[in-house]
Amino acid sequence: MRELPVVGRPPAERADATHNRRRILRAAAELIATRGPEAVSMDEVARAAGVGVGTVYRRFGDRARLVYAVIDDRERDFQAAFIQGPAPLGPGAAPAERVRAFLHALADRTEAQADLLLMAESDPPEARFREGSYLLYHRHLEILLQEIRPDADASYLADALLAPLAANLFLHQRRTRGMPLDRIKAGLDALAGDLTAPRKRPVSETRRQQGERVVDQGGAVGRPV
């Protein structure tokens, strides 16, 4: 099976840039911890970090990327686990088992930082689908699904499996509808089971093939050996 690279590793940078990055991330993390993620704005983070707001924008681009940077360490650990960690989440298990393990682990991942993920995935509205993490998740599932169901549209099915774990739906189910995490995981199991089950032949095709075998066997009677 093809291996995927862990995304999100920061490139090498100058010492002063590293220092500023740490100050900004520390300030953002403290704001989130004390006031909630809704308090995180680029201006507030810049003031708390003691840097110009232009520095924050140059370093992170927008609020979504800043929030993703705050959760970056946990994200890299998660990626390393499903790319090169022990089975069944990592390599070594059957593809269907890995799909199930991945969805459960991603549910735990979303549970741990759902508010941050909601902010990062919705600012701007399509941020979730443009970030490297989502693209990596999608490719990982796509590869596994191609092994399980070569006949299926693996790219579409990968999106379908990831959709229930969007932070907005996840938080709605957990907080508004009061769903326990185990119920969400059970639903993911049911969805993944349907999508990863081998394709069943239509009854008409099965009957046609059975009829062909009967004809072949009947035609063989009386043939000289």
PDB file of C-alpha atoms in Angstrom:
ATOM      1  CA  MET A   1       0.000   0.000   0.000  1.00  0.00           C
ATOM      2  CA  ARG A   2       1.193   3.511  -0.777  1.00  0.00           C
ATOM      3  CA  GLU A   3       2.408   5.621   2.138  1.00  0.00           C
ATOM      4  CA  LEU A   4       1.358   9.216   2.666  1.00  0.00           C
ATOM      5  CA  PRO A   5       3.508  11.997   4.104  1.00  0.00           C
ATOM      6  CA  VAL A   6       2.620  13.664   7.390  1.00  0.00           C
ATOM      7  CA  VAL A   7       1.507  17.190   6.562  1.00  0.00           C
ATOM      8  CA  GLY A   8       1.792  20.344   8.610  1.00  0.00           C
ATOM      9  CA  ARG A   9       5.413  20.113   9.643  1.00  0.00           C
ATOM     10  CA  PRO A  10       6.727  23.678   9.860  1.00  0.00           C
ATOM     11  CA  PRO A  11       9.596  24.486   7.479  1.00  0.00           C
ATOM     12  CA  ALA A  12      12.971  25.604   8.753  1.00  0.00           C
ATOM     13  CA  GLU A  13      12.932  29.300   9.649  1.00  0.00           C
ATOM     14  CA  ARG A  14      15.069  32.031  11.177  1.00  0.00           C
ATOM     15  CA  ALA A  15      15.417  32.236  14.949  1.00  0.00           C
ATOM     16  CA  ASP A  16      13.466  35.507  15.185  1.00  0.00           C
ATOM     17  CA  ALA A  17      10.655  34.083  13.055  1.00  0.00           C
ATOM     18  CA  THR A  18      10.528  31.004  15.278  1.00  0.00           C
ATOM     19  CA  HIS A  19      10.383  33.226  18.355  1.00  0.00           C
ATOM     20  CA  ASN A  20       7.510  35.278  16.936  1.00  0.00           C
ATOM     21  CA  ARG A  21       5.649  32.141  15.890  1.00  0.00           C
ATOM     22  CA  ARG A  22       5.862  30.721  19.408  1.00  0.00           C
ATOM     23  CA  ARG A  23       4.703  33.989  20.994  1.00  0.00           C
ATOM     24  CA  ILE A  24       1.733  34.196  18.646  1.00  0.00           C
ATOM     25  CA  LEU A  25       0.701  30.567  19.151  1.00  0.00           C
ATOM     26  CA  ARG A  26       1.098  30.829  22.922  1.00  0.00           C
ATOM     27  CA  ALA A  27      -1.055  33.963  22.986  1.00  0.00           C
ATOM     28  CA  ALA A  28      -3.712  32.352  20.782  1.00  0.00           C
ATOM     29  CA  ALA A  29      -3.779  29.204  22.923  1.00  0.00           C
ATOM     30  CA  GLU A  30      -4.171  31.259  26.116  1.00  0.00           C
ATOM     31  CA  LEU A  31      -7.020  33.302  24.637  1.00  0.00           C
ATOM     32  CA  ILE A  32      -8.802  30.133  23.587  1.00  0.00           C
ATOM     33  CA  ALA A  33      -8.314  28.487  26.973  1.00  0.00           C
ATOM     34  CA  THR A  34      -9.521  31.473  28.997  1.00  0.00           C
ATOM     35  CA  ARG A  35     -12.182  33.039  26.790  1.00  0.00           C
ATOM     36  CA  GLY A  36     -13.179  30.376  24.290  1.00  0.00           C
ATOM     37  CA  PRO A  37     -12.352  30.102  20.608  1.00  0.00           C
ATOM     38  CA  GLU A  38     -14.826  32.825  19.648  1.00  0.00           C
ATOM     39  CA  ALA A  39     -12.450  35.341  21.276  1.00  0.00           C
ATOM     40  CA  VAL A  40      -9.685  34.615  18.822  1.00  0.00           C
ATOM     41  CA  SER A  41      -9.272  37.454  16.367  1.00  0.00           C
ATOM     42  CA  MET A  42      -6.078  38.421  14.616  1.00  0.00           C
ATOM     43  CA  ASP A  43      -6.028  41.825  16.363  1.00  0.00           C
ATOM     44  CA  GLU A  44      -6.477  40.341  19.837  1.00  0.00           C
ATOM     45  CA  VAL A  45      -3.802  37.728  19.270  1.00  0.00           C
ATOM     46  CA  ALA A  46      -1.376  40.377  18.008  1.00  0.00           C
ATOM     47  CA  ARG A  47      -1.945  42.537  21.096  1.00  0.00           C
ATOM     48  CA  ALA A  48      -1.574  39.588  23.463  1.00  0.00           C
ATOM     49  CA  ALA A  49       1.606  38.445  21.719  1.00  0.00           C
ATOM     50  CA  GLY A  50       3.115  41.923  21.630  1.00  0.00           C
ATOM     51  CA  VAL A  51       3.580  41.949  17.863  1.00  0.00           C
ATOM     52  CA  GLY A  52       2.040  43.922  15.045  1.00  0.00           C
ATOM     53  CA  VAL A  53      -1.117  42.557  13.484  1.00  0.00           C
ATOM     54  CA  GLY A  54       0.699  42.583  10.146  1.00  0.00           C
ATOM     55  CA  THR A  55       3.169  40.065  11.573  1.00  0.00           C
ATOM     56  CA  VAL A  56       0.309  37.743  12.502  1.00  0.00           C
ATOM     57  CA  TYR A  57      -1.218  38.014   9.030  1.00  0.00           C
ATOM     58  CA  ARG A  58       2.122  37.502   7.283  1.00  0.00           C
ATOM     59  CA  ARG A  59       2.894  34.459   9.408  1.00  0.00           C
ATOM     60  CA  PHE A  60      -0.510  32.746   9.299  1.00  0.00           C
ATOM     61  CA  GLY A  61      -2.531  34.390   6.543  1.00  0.00           C
ATOM     62  CA  ASP A  62      -5.976  34.261   8.146  1.00  0.00           C
ATOM     63  CA  ARG A  63      -7.715  33.199  11.327  1.00  0.00           C
ATOM     64  CA  ALA A  64      -8.411  29.672  10.091  1.00  0.00           C
ATOM     65  CA  ARG A  65      -4.708  29.001   9.530  1.00  0.00           C
ATOM     66  CA  LEU A  66      -3.861  30.489  12.916  1.00  0.00           C
ATOM     67  CA  VAL A  67      -6.321  28.168  14.632  1.00  0.00           C
ATOM     68  CA  TYR A  68      -4.981  25.184  12.697  1.00  0.00           C
ATOM     69  CA  ALA A  69      -1.477  26.113  13.841  1.00  0.00           C
ATOM     70  CA  VAL A  70      -2.639  26.043  17.476  1.00  0.00           C
ATOM     71  CA  ILE A  71      -3.890  22.481  17.041  1.00  0.00           C
ATOM     72  CA  ASP A  72      -0.957  21.496  14.839  1.00  0.00           C
ATOM     73  CA  ASP A  73       0.964  19.345  17.333  1.00  0.00           C
ATOM     74  CA  ARG A  74      -2.011  17.115  18.104  1.00  0.00           C
ATOM     75  CA  GLU A  75      -2.799  16.916  14.408  1.00  0.00           C
ATOM     76  CA  ARG A  76       0.708  15.765  13.496  1.00  0.00           C
ATOM     77  CA  ASP A  77       0.550  13.046  16.158  1.00  0.00           C
ATOM     78  CA  PHE A  78      -2.777  11.854  14.744  1.00  0.00           C
ATOM     79  CA  GLN A  79      -1.440  11.780  11.200  1.00  0.00           C
ATOM     80  CA  ALA A  80       1.665   9.864  12.248  1.00  0.00           C
ATOM     81  CA  ALA A  81      -0.557   7.292  13.984  1.00  0.00           C
ATOM     82  CA  PHE A  82      -2.642   6.398  10.928  1.00  0.00           C
ATOM     83  CA  ILE A  83       0.230   6.637   8.446  1.00  0.00           C
ATOM     84  CA  GLN A  84       2.943   4.739  10.300  1.00  0.00           C
ATOM     85  CA  GLY A  85       1.599   3.735  13.722  1.00  0.00           C
ATOM     86  CA  PRO A  86       0.525   0.283  14.911  1.00  0.00           C
ATOM     87  CA  ALA A  87      -2.431  -1.579  13.418  1.00  0.00           C
ATOM     88  CA  PRO A  88      -5.360  -1.416  13.067  1.00  0.00           C
ATOM     89  CA  LEU A  89      -5.103   2.373  12.745  1.00  0.00           C
ATOM     90  CA  GLY A  90      -1.716   2.087  11.078  1.00  0.00           C
ATOM     91  CA  PRO A  91      -0.468  -0.351   8.424  1.00  0.00           C
ATOM     92  CA  GLY A  92      -0.825  -4.097   8.920  1.00  0.00           C
ATOM     93  CA  ALA A  93      -4.581  -4.579   9.249  1.00  0.00           C
ATOM     94  CA  ALA A  94      -7.155  -5.320   6.565  1.00  0.00           C
ATOM     95  CA  PRO A  95      -8.311  -2.197   4.691  1.00  0.00           C
ATOM     96  CA  ALA A  96     -11.862  -2.366   6.101  1.00  0.00           C
ATOM     97  CA  GLU A  97     -10.478  -2.604   9.653  1.00  0.00           C
ATOM     98  CA  ARG A  98      -8.265   0.403   9.003  1.00  0.00           C
ATOM     99  CA  VAL A  99     -11.208   2.433   7.714  1.00  0.00           C
ATOM    100  CA  ARG A 100     -13.165   1.691  10.892  1.00  0.00           C
ATOM    101  CA  ALA A 101     -10.178   2.440  13.149  1.00  0.00           C
ATOM    102  CA  PHE A 102      -9.494   5.693  11.311  1.00  0.00           C
ATOM    103  CA  LEU A 103     -13.084   6.925  11.661  1.00  0.00           C
ATOM    104  CA  HIS A 104     -13.108   6.098  15.385  1.00  0.00           C
ATOM    105  CA  ALA A 105      -9.780   7.866  15.908  1.00  0.00           C
ATOM    106  CA  LEU A 106     -10.959  10.891  13.939  1.00  0.00           C
ATOM    107  CA  ALA A 107     -14.115  11.024  16.072  1.00  0.00           C
ATOM    108  CA  ASP A 108     -11.915  11.095  19.185  1.00  0.00           C
ATOM    109  CA  ARG A 109      -9.744  13.746  17.559  1.00  0.00           C
ATOM    110  CA  THR A 110     -12.785  15.892  16.776  1.00  0.00           C
ATOM    111  CA  GLU A 111     -14.189  15.418  20.281  1.00  0.00           C
ATOM    112  CA  ALA A 112     -10.962  16.713  21.827  1.00  0.00           C
ATOM    113  CA  GLN A 113     -10.850  20.014  19.922  1.00  0.00           C
ATOM    114  CA  ALA A 114     -14.252  20.422  18.315  1.00  0.00           C
ATOM    115  CA  ASP A 115     -14.584  24.150  19.004  1.00  0.00           C
ATOM    116  CA  LEU A 116     -11.205  24.904  17.472  1.00  0.00           C
ATOM    117  CA  LEU A 117     -11.922  22.693  14.497  1.00  0.00           C
ATOM    118  CA  LEU A 118     -15.276  24.392  13.974  1.00  0.00           C
ATOM    119  CA  MET A 119     -13.590  27.777  13.828  1.00  0.00           C
ATOM    120  CA  ALA A 120     -10.856  26.549  11.509  1.00  0.00           C
ATOM    121  CA  GLU A 121     -13.268  24.718   9.201  1.00  0.00           C
ATOM    122  CA  SER A 122     -15.668  27.628   8.767  1.00  0.00           C
ATOM    123  CA  ASP A 123     -13.481  30.722   8.386  1.00  0.00           C
ATOM    124  CA  PRO A 124     -13.698  31.125   5.406  1.00  0.00           C
ATOM    125  CA  PRO A 125     -16.692  28.819   4.721  1.00  0.00           C
ATOM    126  CA  GLU A 126     -14.806  26.230   2.621  1.00  0.00           C
ATOM    127  CA  ALA A 127     -11.628  26.250   4.713  1.00  0.00           C
ATOM    128  CA  ARG A 128     -12.120  22.602   5.739  1.00  0.00           C
ATOM    129  CA  PHE A 129     -11.746  21.340   2.191  1.00  0.00           C
ATOM    130  CA  ARG A 130      -8.667  23.414   1.360  1.00  0.00           C
ATOM    131  CA  GLU A 131      -6.533  22.473   4.347  1.00  0.00           C
ATOM    132  CA  GLY A 132      -3.846  19.826   4.029  1.00  0.00           C
ATOM    133  CA  SER A 133      -5.333  17.736   6.831  1.00  0.00           C
ATOM    134  CA  TYR A 134      -8.642  17.145   5.052  1.00  0.00           C
ATOM    135  CA  LEU A 135      -6.864  16.386   1.790  1.00  0.00           C
ATOM    136  CA  LEU A 136      -4.680  13.840   3.576  1.00  0.00           C
ATOM    137  CA  TYR A 137      -7.656  12.199   5.311  1.00  0.00           C
ATOM    138  CA  HIS A 138      -9.461  12.016   1.990  1.00  0.00           C
ATOM    139  CA  ARG A 139      -6.514  10.471   0.176  1.00  0.00           C
ATOM    140  CA  HIS A 140      -5.945   7.956   2.970  1.00  0.00           C
ATOM    141  CA  LEU A 141      -9.555   6.752   2.823  1.00  0.00           C
ATOM    142  CA  GLU A 142      -9.567   6.836  -0.960  1.00  0.00           C
ATOM    143  CA  ILE A 143      -6.585   4.461  -1.116  1.00  0.00           C
ATOM    144  CA  LEU A 144      -8.175   2.051   1.377  1.00  0.00           C
ATOM    145  CA  LEU A 145     -11.520   2.133  -0.424  1.00  0.00           C
ATOM    146  CA  GLN A 146      -9.849   1.442  -3.767  1.00  0.00           C
ATOM    147  CA  GLU A 147      -8.412  -1.742  -2.257  1.00  0.00           C
ATOM    148  CA  ILE A 148     -11.793  -2.801  -0.845  1.00  0.00           C
ATOM    149  CA  ARG A 149     -14.057  -1.750  -3.721  1.00  0.00           C
ATOM    150  CA  PRO A 150     -12.131  -1.348  -7.002  1.00  0.00           C
ATOM    151  CA  ASP A 151     -15.484  -0.928  -8.775  1.00  0.00           C
ATOM    152  CA  ALA A 152     -16.615   2.020  -6.631  1.00  0.00           C
ATOM    153  CA  ASP A 153     -16.077   5.785  -6.828  1.00  0.00           C
ATOM    154  CA  ALA A 154     -13.547   5.873  -3.994  1.00  0.00           C
ATOM    155  CA  SER A 155     -13.100   9.642  -4.118  1.00  0.00           C
ATOM    156  CA  TYR A 156     -16.813  10.292  -3.572  1.00  0.00           C
ATOM    157  CA  LEU A 157     -17.092   7.631  -0.865  1.00  0.00           C
ATOM    158  CA  ALA A 158     -14.138   9.143   1.003  1.00  0.00           C
ATOM    159  CA  ASP A 159     -15.988  12.472   1.141  1.00  0.00           C
ATOM    160  CA  ALA A 160     -19.126  10.641   2.306  1.00  0.00           C
ATOM    161  CA  LEU A 161     -17.261   8.990   5.186  1.00  0.00           C
ATOM    162  CA  LEU A 162     -15.657  12.260   6.275  1.00  0.00           C
ATOM    163  CA  ALA A 163     -18.847  14.325   6.094  1.00  0.00           C
ATOM    164  CA  PRO A 164     -20.304  13.161   9.462  1.00  0.00           C
ATOM    165  CA  LEU A 165     -17.101  14.293  11.182  1.00  0.00           C
ATOM    166  CA  ALA A 166     -17.299  17.918  10.101  1.00  0.00           C
ATOM    167  CA  ALA A 167     -17.077  19.914  13.325  1.00  0.00           C
ATOM    168  CA  ASN A 168     -20.404  21.720  12.846  1.00  0.00           C
ATOM    169  CA  LEU A 169     -22.423  18.504  12.464  1.00  0.00           C
ATOM    170  CA  PHE A 170     -20.406  16.764  15.175  1.00  0.00           C
ATOM    171  CA  LEU A 171     -21.087  19.556  17.689  1.00  0.00           C
ATOM    172  CA  HIS A 172     -24.772  19.670  16.727  1.00  0.00           C
ATOM    173  CA  GLN A 173     -25.090  15.957  17.416  1.00  0.00           C
ATOM    174  CA  ARG A 174     -23.114  16.094  20.657  1.00  0.00           C
ATOM    175  CA  ARG A 175     -24.496  19.275  22.217  1.00  0.00           C
ATOM    176  CA  THR A 176     -27.859  20.024  20.642  1.00  0.00           C
ATOM    177  CA  ARG A 177     -29.118  16.481  20.164  1.00  0.00           C
ATOM    178  CA  GLY A 178     -27.226  14.985  23.093  1.00  0.00           C
ATOM    179  CA  MET A 179     -25.746  12.059  21.205  1.00  0.00           C
ATOM    180  CA  PRO A 180     -23.031  10.199  23.126  1.00  0.00           C
ATOM    181  CA  LEU A 181     -19.758   9.650  21.336  1.00  0.00           C
ATOM    182  CA  ASP A 182     -20.343   5.890  21.255  1.00  0.00           C
ATOM    183  CA  ARG A 183     -23.558   6.419  19.290  1.00  0.00           C
ATOM    184  CA  ILE A 184     -21.723   8.526  16.719  1.00  0.00           C
ATOM    185  CA  LYS A 185     -19.077   5.825  16.368  1.00  0.00           C
ATOM    186  CA  ALA A 186     -21.765   3.171  15.949  1.00  0.00           C
ATOM    187  CA  GLY A 187     -23.303   5.242  13.169  1.00  0.00           C
ATOM    188  CA  LEU A 188     -19.918   5.565  11.500  1.00  0.00           C
ATOM    189  CA  ASP A 189     -19.515   1.785  11.723  1.00  0.00           C
ATOM    190  CA  ALA A 190     -22.863   1.268  10.002  1.00  0.00           C
ATOM    191  CA  LEU A 191     -22.019   3.758   7.274  1.00  0.00           C
ATOM    192  CA  ALA A 192     -18.546   2.351   6.705  1.00  0.00           C
ATOM    193  CA  GLY A 193     -19.882  -1.205   6.733  1.00  0.00           C
ATOM    194  CA  ASP A 194     -22.302  -0.413   3.930  1.00  0.00           C
ATOM    195  CA  LEU A 195     -19.684   1.394   1.869  1.00  0.00           C
ATOM    196  CA  THR A 196     -16.902  -1.147   2.318  1.00  0.00           C
ATOM    197  CA  ALA A 197     -18.977  -4.314   1.859  1.00  0.00           C
ATOM    198  CA  PRO A 198     -18.178  -6.213  -1.345  1.00  0.00           C
ATOM    199  CA  ARG A 199     -20.621  -5.416  -4.136  1.00  0.00           C
ATOM    200  CA  LYS A 200     -23.406  -7.988  -4.424  1.00  0.00           C
ATOM    201  CA  ARG A 201     -24.336  -9.166  -7.886  1.00  0.00           C
ATOM    202  CA  PRO A 202     -27.887  -8.361  -8.966  1.00  0.00           C
ATOM    203  CA  VAL A 203     -30.276 -11.329  -8.716  1.00  0.00           C
ATOM    204  CA  SER A 204     -30.850 -11.261 -12.477  1.00  0.00           C
ATOM    205  CA  GLU A 205     -27.114 -11.530 -13.140  1.00  0.00           C
ATOM    206  CA  THR A 206     -26.719 -14.390 -10.664  1.00  0.00           C
ATOM    207  CA  ARG A 207     -29.629 -16.310 -12.217  1.00  0.00           C
ATOM    208  CA  ARG A 208     -28.280 -15.730 -15.715  1.00  0.00           C
ATOM    209  CA  GLN A 209     -24.875 -17.121 -14.734  1.00  0.00           C
ATOM    210  CA  GLN A 210     -26.496 -20.113 -13.045  1.00  0.00           C
ATOM    211  CA  GLY A 211     -28.507 -20.757 -16.212  1.00  0.00           C
ATOM    212  CA  GLU A 212     -25.357 -20.598 -18.324  1.00  0.00           C
ATOM    213  CA  ARG A 213     -23.702 -23.191 -16.099  1.00  0.00           C
ATOM    214  CA  VAL A 214     -26.729 -25.510 -16.444  1.00  0.00           C
ATOM    215  CA  VAL A 215     -26.631 -25.159 -20.241  1.00  0.00           C
ATOM    216  CA  ASP A 216     -22.896 -25.849 -20.286  1.00  0.00           C
ATOM    217  CA  GLN A 217     -23.302 -28.942 -18.137  1.00  0.00           C
ATOM    218  CA  GLY A 218     -26.216 -30.210 -20.249  1.00  0.00           C
ATOM    219  CA  GLY A 219     -24.313 -29.674 -23.439  1.00  0.00           C
ATOM    220  CA  ALA A 220     -21.458 -31.790 -22.167  1.00  0.00           C
ATOM    221  CA  VAL A 221     -23.617 -34.933 -21.862  1.00  0.00           C
ATOM    222  CA  GLY A 222     -22.829 -37.569 -24.483  1.00  0.00           C
ATOM    223  CA  ARG A 223     -19.705 -35.853 -25.761  1.00  0.00           C
ATOM    224  CA  PRO A 224     -16.925 -38.287 -26.568  1.00  0.00           C
ATOM    225  CA  VAL A 225     -14.028 -38.265 -24.172  1.00  0.00           C
TER     226      VAL A 225
END
